[in-house]
Short mmCIF file of C-alpha atoms in Angstrom, two decimals:
data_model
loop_
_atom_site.label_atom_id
_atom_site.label_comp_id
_atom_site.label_asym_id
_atom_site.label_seq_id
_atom_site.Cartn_x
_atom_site.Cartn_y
_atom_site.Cartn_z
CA UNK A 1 -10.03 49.47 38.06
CA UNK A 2 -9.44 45.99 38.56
CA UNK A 3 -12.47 44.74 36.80
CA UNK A 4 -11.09 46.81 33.80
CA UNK A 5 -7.84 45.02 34.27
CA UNK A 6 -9.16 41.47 34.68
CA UNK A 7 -11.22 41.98 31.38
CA UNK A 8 -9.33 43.53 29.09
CA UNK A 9 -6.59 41.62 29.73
CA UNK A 10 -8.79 38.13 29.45
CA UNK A 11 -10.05 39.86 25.85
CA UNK A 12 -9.26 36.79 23.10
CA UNK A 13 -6.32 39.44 21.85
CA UNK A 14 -4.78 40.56 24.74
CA UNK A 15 -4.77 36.79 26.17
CA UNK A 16 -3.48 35.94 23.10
CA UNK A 17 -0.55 38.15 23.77
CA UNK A 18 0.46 36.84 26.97
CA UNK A 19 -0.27 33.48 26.35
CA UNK A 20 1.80 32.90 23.42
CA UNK A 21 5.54 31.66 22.93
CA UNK A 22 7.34 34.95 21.15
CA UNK A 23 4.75 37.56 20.40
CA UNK A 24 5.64 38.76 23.59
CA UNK A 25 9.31 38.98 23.67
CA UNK A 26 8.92 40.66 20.35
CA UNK A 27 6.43 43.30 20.94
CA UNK A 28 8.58 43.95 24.07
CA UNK A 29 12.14 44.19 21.96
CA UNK A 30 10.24 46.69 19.14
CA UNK A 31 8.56 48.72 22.59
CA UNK A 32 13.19 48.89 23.55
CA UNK A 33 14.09 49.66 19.97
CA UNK A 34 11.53 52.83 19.31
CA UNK A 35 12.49 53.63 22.80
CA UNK A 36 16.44 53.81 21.82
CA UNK A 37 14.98 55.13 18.31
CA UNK A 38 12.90 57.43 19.63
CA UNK A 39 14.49 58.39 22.79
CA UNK A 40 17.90 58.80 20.79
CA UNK A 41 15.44 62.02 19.47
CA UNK A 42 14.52 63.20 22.38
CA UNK A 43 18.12 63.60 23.85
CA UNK A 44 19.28 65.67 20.92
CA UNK A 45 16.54 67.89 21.25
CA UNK A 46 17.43 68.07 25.49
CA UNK A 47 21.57 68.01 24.44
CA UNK A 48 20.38 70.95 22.23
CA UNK A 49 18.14 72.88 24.55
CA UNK A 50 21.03 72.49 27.54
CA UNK A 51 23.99 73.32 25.37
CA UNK A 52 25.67 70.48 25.41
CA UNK A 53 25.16 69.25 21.88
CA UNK A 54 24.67 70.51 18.38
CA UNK A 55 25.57 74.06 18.83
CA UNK A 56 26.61 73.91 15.41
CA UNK A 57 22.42 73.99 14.65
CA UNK A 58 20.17 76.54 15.80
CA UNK A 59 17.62 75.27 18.25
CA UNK A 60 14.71 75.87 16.02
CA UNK A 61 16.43 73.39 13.48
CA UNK A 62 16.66 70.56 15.66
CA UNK A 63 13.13 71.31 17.58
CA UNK A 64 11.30 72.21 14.55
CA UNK A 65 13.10 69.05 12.60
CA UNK A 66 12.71 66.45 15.13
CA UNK A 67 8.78 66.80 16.34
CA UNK A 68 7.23 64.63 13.62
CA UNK A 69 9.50 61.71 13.65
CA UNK A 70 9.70 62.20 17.99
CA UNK A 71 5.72 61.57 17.41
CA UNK A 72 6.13 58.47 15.08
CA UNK A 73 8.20 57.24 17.90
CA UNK A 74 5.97 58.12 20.38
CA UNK A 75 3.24 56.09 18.75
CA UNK A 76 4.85 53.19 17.83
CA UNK A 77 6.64 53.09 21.72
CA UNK A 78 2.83 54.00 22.91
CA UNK A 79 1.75 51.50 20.81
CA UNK A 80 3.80 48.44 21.95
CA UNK A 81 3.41 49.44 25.50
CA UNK A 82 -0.26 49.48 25.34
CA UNK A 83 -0.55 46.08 23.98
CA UNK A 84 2.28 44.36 26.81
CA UNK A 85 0.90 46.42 29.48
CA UNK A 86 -2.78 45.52 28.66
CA UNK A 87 -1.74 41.67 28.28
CA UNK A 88 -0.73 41.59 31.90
CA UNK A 89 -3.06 44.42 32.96
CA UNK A 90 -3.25 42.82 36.23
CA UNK A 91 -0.21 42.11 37.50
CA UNK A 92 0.91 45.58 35.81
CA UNK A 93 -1.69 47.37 37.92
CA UNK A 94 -0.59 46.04 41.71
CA UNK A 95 3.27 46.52 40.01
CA UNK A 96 4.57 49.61 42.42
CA UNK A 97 6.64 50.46 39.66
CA UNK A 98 4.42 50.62 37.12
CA UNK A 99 2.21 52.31 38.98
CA UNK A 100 5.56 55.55 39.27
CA UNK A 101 5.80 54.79 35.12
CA UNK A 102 2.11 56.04 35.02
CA UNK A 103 2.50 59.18 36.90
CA UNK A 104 6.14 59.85 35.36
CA UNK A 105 4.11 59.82 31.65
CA UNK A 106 1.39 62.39 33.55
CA UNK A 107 4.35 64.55 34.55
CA UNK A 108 5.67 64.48 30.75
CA UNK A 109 2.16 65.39 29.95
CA UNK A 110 2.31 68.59 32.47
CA UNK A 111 5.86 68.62 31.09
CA UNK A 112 4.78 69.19 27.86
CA UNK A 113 1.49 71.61 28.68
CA UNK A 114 4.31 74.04 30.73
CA UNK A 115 6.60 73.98 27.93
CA UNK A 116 4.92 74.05 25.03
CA UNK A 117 3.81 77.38 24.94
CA UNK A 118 7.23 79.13 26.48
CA UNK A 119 9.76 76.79 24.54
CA UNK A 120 8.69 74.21 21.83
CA UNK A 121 6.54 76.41 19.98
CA UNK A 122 8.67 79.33 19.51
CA UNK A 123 12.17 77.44 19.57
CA UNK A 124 13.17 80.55 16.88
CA UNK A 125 12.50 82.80 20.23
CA UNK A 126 15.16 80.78 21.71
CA UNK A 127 18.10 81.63 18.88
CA UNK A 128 17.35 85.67 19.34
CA UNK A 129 19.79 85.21 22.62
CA UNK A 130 23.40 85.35 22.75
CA UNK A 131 23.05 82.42 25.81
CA UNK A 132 20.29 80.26 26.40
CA UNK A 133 17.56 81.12 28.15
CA UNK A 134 16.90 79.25 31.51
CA UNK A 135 13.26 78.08 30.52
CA UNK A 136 14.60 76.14 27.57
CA UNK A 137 17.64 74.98 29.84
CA UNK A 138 14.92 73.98 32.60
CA UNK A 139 12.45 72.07 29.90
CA UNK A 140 15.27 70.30 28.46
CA UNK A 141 16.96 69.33 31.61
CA UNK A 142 13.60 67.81 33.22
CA UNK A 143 13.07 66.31 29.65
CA UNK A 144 15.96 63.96 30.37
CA UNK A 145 15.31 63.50 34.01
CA UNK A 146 11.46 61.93 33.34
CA UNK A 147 12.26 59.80 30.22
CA UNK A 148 15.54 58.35 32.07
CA UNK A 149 13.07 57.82 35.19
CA UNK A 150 10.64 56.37 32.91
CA UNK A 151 13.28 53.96 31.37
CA UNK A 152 14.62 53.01 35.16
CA UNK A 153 11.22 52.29 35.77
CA UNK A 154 10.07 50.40 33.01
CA UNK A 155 12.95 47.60 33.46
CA UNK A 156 11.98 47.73 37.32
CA UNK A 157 8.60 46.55 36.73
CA UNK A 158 10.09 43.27 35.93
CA UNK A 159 11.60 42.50 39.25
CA UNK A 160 8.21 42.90 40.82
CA UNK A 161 5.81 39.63 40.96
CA UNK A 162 2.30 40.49 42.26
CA UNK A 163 0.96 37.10 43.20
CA UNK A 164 -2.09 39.36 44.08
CA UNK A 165 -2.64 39.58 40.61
CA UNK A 166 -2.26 35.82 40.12
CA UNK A 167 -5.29 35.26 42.52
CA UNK A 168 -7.94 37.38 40.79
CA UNK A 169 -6.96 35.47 37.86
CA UNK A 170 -7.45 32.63 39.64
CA UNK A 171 -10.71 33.95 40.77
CA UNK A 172 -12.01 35.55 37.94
CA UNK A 173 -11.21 31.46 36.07
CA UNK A 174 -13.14 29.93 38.94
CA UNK A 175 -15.67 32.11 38.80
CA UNK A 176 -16.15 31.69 34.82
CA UNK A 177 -15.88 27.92 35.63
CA UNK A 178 -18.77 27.97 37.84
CA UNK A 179 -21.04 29.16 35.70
CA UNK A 180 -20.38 26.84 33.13
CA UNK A 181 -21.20 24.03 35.56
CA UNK B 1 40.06 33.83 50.29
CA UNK B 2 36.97 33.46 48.15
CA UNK B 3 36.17 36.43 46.63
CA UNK B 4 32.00 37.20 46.12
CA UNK B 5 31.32 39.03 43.09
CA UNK B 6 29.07 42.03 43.96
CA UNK B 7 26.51 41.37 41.40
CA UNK B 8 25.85 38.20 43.05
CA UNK B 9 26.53 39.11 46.49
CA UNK B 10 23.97 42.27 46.66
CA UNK B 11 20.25 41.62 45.09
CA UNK B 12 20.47 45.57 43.75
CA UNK B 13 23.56 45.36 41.85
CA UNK B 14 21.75 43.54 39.35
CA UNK B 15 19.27 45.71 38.29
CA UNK B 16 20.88 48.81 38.66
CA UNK B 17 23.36 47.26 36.09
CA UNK B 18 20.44 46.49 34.14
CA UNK B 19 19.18 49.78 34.14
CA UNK B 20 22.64 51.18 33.42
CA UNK B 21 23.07 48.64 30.40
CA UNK B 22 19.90 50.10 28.77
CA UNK B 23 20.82 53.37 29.29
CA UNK B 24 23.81 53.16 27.73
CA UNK B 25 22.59 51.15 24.81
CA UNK B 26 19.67 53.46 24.67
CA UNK B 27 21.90 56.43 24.20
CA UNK B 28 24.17 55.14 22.15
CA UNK B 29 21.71 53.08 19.65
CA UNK B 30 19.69 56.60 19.68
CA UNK B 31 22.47 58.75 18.55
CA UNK B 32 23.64 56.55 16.20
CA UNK B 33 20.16 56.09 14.81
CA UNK B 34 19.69 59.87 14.22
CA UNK B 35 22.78 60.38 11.92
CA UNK B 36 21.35 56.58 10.06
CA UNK B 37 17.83 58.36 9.80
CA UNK B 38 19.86 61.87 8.16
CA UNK B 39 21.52 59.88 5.90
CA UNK B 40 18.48 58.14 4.73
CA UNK B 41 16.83 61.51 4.71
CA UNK B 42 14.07 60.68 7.57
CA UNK B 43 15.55 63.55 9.34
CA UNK B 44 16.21 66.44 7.58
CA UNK B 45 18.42 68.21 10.21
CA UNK B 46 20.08 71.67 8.79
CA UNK B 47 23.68 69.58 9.99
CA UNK B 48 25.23 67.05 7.58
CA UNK B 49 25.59 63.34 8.86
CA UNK B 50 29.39 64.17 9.47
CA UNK B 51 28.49 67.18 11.61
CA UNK B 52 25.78 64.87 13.31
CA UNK B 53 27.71 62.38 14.14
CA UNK B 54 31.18 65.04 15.17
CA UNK B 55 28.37 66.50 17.42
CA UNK B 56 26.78 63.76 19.27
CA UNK B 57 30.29 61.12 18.89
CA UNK B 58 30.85 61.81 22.81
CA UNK B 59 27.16 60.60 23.71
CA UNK B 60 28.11 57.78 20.99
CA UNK B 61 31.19 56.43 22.78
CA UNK B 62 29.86 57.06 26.19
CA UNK B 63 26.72 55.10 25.81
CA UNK B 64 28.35 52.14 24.34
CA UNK B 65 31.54 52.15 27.05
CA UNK B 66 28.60 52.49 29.96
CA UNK B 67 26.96 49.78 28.31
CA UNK B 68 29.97 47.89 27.56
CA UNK B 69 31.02 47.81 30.97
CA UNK B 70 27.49 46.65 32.46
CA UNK B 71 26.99 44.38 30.40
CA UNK B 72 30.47 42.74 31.19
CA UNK B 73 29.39 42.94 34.67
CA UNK B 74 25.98 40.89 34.08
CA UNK B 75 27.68 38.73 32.43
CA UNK B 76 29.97 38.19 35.44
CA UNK B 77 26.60 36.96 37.09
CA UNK B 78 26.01 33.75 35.53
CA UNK B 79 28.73 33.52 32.95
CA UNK B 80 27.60 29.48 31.76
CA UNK B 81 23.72 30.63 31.00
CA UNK B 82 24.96 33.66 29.22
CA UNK B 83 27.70 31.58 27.09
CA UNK B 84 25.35 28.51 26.09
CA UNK B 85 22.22 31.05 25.13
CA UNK B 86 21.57 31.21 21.48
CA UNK B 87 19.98 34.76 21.76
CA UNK B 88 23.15 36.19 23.90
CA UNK B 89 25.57 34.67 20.96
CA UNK B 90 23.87 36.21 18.35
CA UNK B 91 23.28 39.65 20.52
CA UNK B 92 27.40 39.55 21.09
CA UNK B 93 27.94 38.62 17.33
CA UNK B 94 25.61 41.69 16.15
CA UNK B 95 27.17 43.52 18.47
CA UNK B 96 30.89 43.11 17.44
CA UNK B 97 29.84 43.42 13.51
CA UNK B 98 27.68 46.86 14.90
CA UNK B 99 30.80 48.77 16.13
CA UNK B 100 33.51 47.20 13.48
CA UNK B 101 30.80 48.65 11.19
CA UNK B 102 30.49 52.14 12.71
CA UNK B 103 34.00 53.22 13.06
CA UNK B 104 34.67 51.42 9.97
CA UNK B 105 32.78 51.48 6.74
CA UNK B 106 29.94 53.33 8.29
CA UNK B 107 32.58 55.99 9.76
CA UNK B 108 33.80 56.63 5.88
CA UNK B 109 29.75 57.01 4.61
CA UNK B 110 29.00 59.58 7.60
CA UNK B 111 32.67 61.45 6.82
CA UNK B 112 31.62 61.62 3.06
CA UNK B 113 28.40 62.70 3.66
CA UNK B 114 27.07 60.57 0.98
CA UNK B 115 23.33 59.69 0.31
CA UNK B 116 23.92 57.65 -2.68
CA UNK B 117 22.20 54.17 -2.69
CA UNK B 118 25.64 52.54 -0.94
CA UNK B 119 25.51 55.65 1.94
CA UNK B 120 21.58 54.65 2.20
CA UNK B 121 22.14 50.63 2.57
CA UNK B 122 25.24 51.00 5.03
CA UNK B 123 22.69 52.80 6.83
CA UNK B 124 19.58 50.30 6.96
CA UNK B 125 22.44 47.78 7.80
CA UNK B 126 23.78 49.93 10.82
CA UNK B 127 20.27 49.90 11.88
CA UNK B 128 19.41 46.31 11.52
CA UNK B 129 22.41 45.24 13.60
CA UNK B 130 21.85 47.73 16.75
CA UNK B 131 17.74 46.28 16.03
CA UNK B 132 19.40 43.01 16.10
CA UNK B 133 21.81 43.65 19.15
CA UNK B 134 18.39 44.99 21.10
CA UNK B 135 16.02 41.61 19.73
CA UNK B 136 18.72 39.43 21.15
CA UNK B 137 19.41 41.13 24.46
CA UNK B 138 15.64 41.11 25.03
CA UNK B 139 15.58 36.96 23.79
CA UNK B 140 17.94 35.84 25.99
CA UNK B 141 15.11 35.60 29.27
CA UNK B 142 12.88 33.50 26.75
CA UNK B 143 15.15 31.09 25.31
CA UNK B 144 17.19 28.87 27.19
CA UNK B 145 18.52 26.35 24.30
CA UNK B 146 22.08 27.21 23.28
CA UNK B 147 25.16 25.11 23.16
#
């Protein structure tokens, strides 16, 4: 795993990336604004499912509605976070809290395999009830739980150094320097 | 007696701050984006802007007082590096023009439910400025010129 990291992120692109003056802090302001973009999405769709916002719209309206531009956001947030994450891959790695980000995205992945079938796909199931049913309650309440803990985590990764990571750069340089002598 | 302020005094108050201040800003920007995107017609929601926005004006407010606050209280933590950074100046300038825009000219566009070319600009504007307000906020760790 670390090999992976130590290439990729010593690829001409990805060096590029970290090496350079404000490629960086820009990729890393578009990865916040789809996030505020795309996560403002995602909380309608949970304020919706938990009854706390847009009753005036059936749920199938603002599940069916929102899925395509939630999955533009998705990319483009996927997107940017690919290309920081990879930059640093080492340091990222050996980050504990990076490390939580990774599993919180494979819980919205079981997340989304659980729900998908009983809630997203058939929101119009969801109107045919004079209260909401629990499942859609449950989906949309864990929804908000994981991306918040995702977001916590994110701006957490920052207060983490790994000088760990630092060495096998330092390593992997001297190593690469030896061979050229 | 010397008072310590807490955000300086405890190494967690900082980052939970942080984490509030995105939040908030993450909420509110998000919200606020969503009625922008219906008026522009990215979004085709079955509720008009001015339903959107009566719907989701709580999360609106909220987001932007929780990240109001926190952000005052960052601030608090090294007021001279905040007031002589370029990128925080321009992140407080977009951010005053932001909200006199939403409750102002942006609050008439969403009330008329308009999607004329004027409804659509106000829009791109509204989302420019909270773009802005994010780009700056993120800036201010990477450049520390200013006054």
């Amino acid at each position: 795993m670390m090999t992976f990291a130590i290439w990729i992120e010593n690829t001409p692109f990805f060096a590029y990336v970290r090496g350079s003056g404000y490629e960086f802090p820009t990729l890393l302001a578009l990865h916040l604004v789809g996030l505020a973009f795309f996560g403002g999405m995602i909380l309608l769709t949970d304020l919706r499912l938990l009854g706390w916002g847009l009753r005036g719209t059936t749920i199938a309206g603002v599940v069916n509605t929102l899925r395509w531009p939630k999955r533009i956001g998705f990319v483009w947030v996927a997107t940017c976070g690919f290309i920081l994450g990879m930059s640093k891959a080492e340091g990222y790695f050996l980050n504990t809290f990076f490390q939580i980000k990774m599993i919180l995205f494979v819980l919205v992945l079981v997340h989304a395999l659980v729900f998908r079938p009983i809630v997203y796909n058939h929101p119009e199931e969801l109107d045919k009830t004079p209260e909401i049913p629990g499942r859609a309650k449950l989906a949309g309440a864990l929804s908000l739980f994981l991306w918040l803990s995702i977001l916590t985590m994110g701006r957490s990764i920052g207060y983490m150094n790994s000088p760990a990571g630092l060495h096998y750069t330092e390593l992997l340089k001297s190593i690469l320097n030896l061979g050229k002598g | 007696m010397l008072i310590t302020n807490p955000i300086n005094a405890f190494e967690l108050v900082f980052p939970i701050m942080e984490v509030f201040h995105i939040a908030g800003f993450a909420v509110a920007i998000g919200v606020t984006a969503a009625v922008d995107f219906r008026i522009l017609g990215l979004v085709p929601l079955q509720q008009t802007p001015s339903q959107l926005a009566k719907s989701t004006g709580f999360w609106m407010l909220g987001g932007l007082l929780v990240a109001i606050f926190s952000g005052f209280e960052l601030y608090t933590s090294d007021p001279d590096m905040y007031y002589t950074n370029w990128s925080f100046l321009i992140k407080m300038a977009c951010l005053i023009v932001a909200i006199v825009l939403n409750y102002t000219i942006h609050r008439k566009v969403v009330q008329e439910d308009g999607s004329s070319g004027g409804a659509k600009l106000v829009a791109c504007i509204s989302l420019l400025l909270w773009g802005a307000v994010i780009f700056g906020g993120i800036f201010i760790a990477f450049i520390r010129g200013g006054l």
